[in-house]
GROMACS .gro file of C-alpha atoms in nm:
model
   49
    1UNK     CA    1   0.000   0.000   0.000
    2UNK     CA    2   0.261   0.290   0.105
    3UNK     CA    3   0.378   0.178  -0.313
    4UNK     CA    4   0.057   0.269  -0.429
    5UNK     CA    5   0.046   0.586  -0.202
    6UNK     CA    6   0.430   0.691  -0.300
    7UNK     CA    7   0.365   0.651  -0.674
    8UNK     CA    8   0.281   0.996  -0.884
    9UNK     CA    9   0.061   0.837  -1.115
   10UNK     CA   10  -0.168   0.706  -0.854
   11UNK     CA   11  -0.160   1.009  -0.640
   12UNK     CA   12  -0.249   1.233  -0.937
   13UNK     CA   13  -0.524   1.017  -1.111
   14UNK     CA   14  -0.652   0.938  -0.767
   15UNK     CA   15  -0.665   1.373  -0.703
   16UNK     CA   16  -0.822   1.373  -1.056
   17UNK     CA   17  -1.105   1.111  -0.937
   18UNK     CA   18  -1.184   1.327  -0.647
   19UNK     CA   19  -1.202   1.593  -0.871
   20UNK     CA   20  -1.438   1.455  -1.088
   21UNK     CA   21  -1.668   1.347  -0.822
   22UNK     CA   22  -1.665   1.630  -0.610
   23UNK     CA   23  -1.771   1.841  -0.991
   24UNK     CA   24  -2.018   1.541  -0.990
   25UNK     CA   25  -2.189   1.654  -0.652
   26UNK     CA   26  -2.189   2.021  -0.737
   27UNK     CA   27  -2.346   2.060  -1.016
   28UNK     CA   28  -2.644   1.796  -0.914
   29UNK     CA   29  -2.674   2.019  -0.631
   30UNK     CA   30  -2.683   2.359  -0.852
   31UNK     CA   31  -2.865   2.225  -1.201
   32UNK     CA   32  -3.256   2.210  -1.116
   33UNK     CA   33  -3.354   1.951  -1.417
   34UNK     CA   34  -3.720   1.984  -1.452
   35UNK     CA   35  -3.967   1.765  -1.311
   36UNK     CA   36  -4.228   1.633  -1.568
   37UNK     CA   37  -3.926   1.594  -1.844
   38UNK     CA   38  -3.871   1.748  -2.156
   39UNK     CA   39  -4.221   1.755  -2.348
   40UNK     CA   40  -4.426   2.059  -2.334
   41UNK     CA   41  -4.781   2.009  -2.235
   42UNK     CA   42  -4.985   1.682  -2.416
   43UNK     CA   43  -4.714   1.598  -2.654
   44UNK     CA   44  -4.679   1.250  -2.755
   45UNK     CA   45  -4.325   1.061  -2.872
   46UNK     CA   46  -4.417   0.804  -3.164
   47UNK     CA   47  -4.170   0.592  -3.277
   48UNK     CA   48  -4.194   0.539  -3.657
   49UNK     CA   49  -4.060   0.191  -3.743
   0.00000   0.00000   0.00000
């Protein structure tokens, strides 16, 4: 373990994944994504196959 703790590549990809998770937990907290989805009143998705 003190290998893996000494190492530069782990210690920076490991600052990089904490990073990206603490970005993560941010933004969920400041984007408001709305509630009923995208569509805008009684519109209806049809898939043409």
């Amino acid at each position: 373990m003190k290998y893996l703790i000494s190492n530069k590549r782990f210690r920076a990809l490991f600052g990089i994944g904490i990073v990206a998770i603490s970005i993560g937990l941010i933004s969920k907290k400041v984007i408001n994504y709305p509630a009923g989805g995208c569509t805008k009143g009684a519109q209806e998705i049809t898939f043409n196959i």
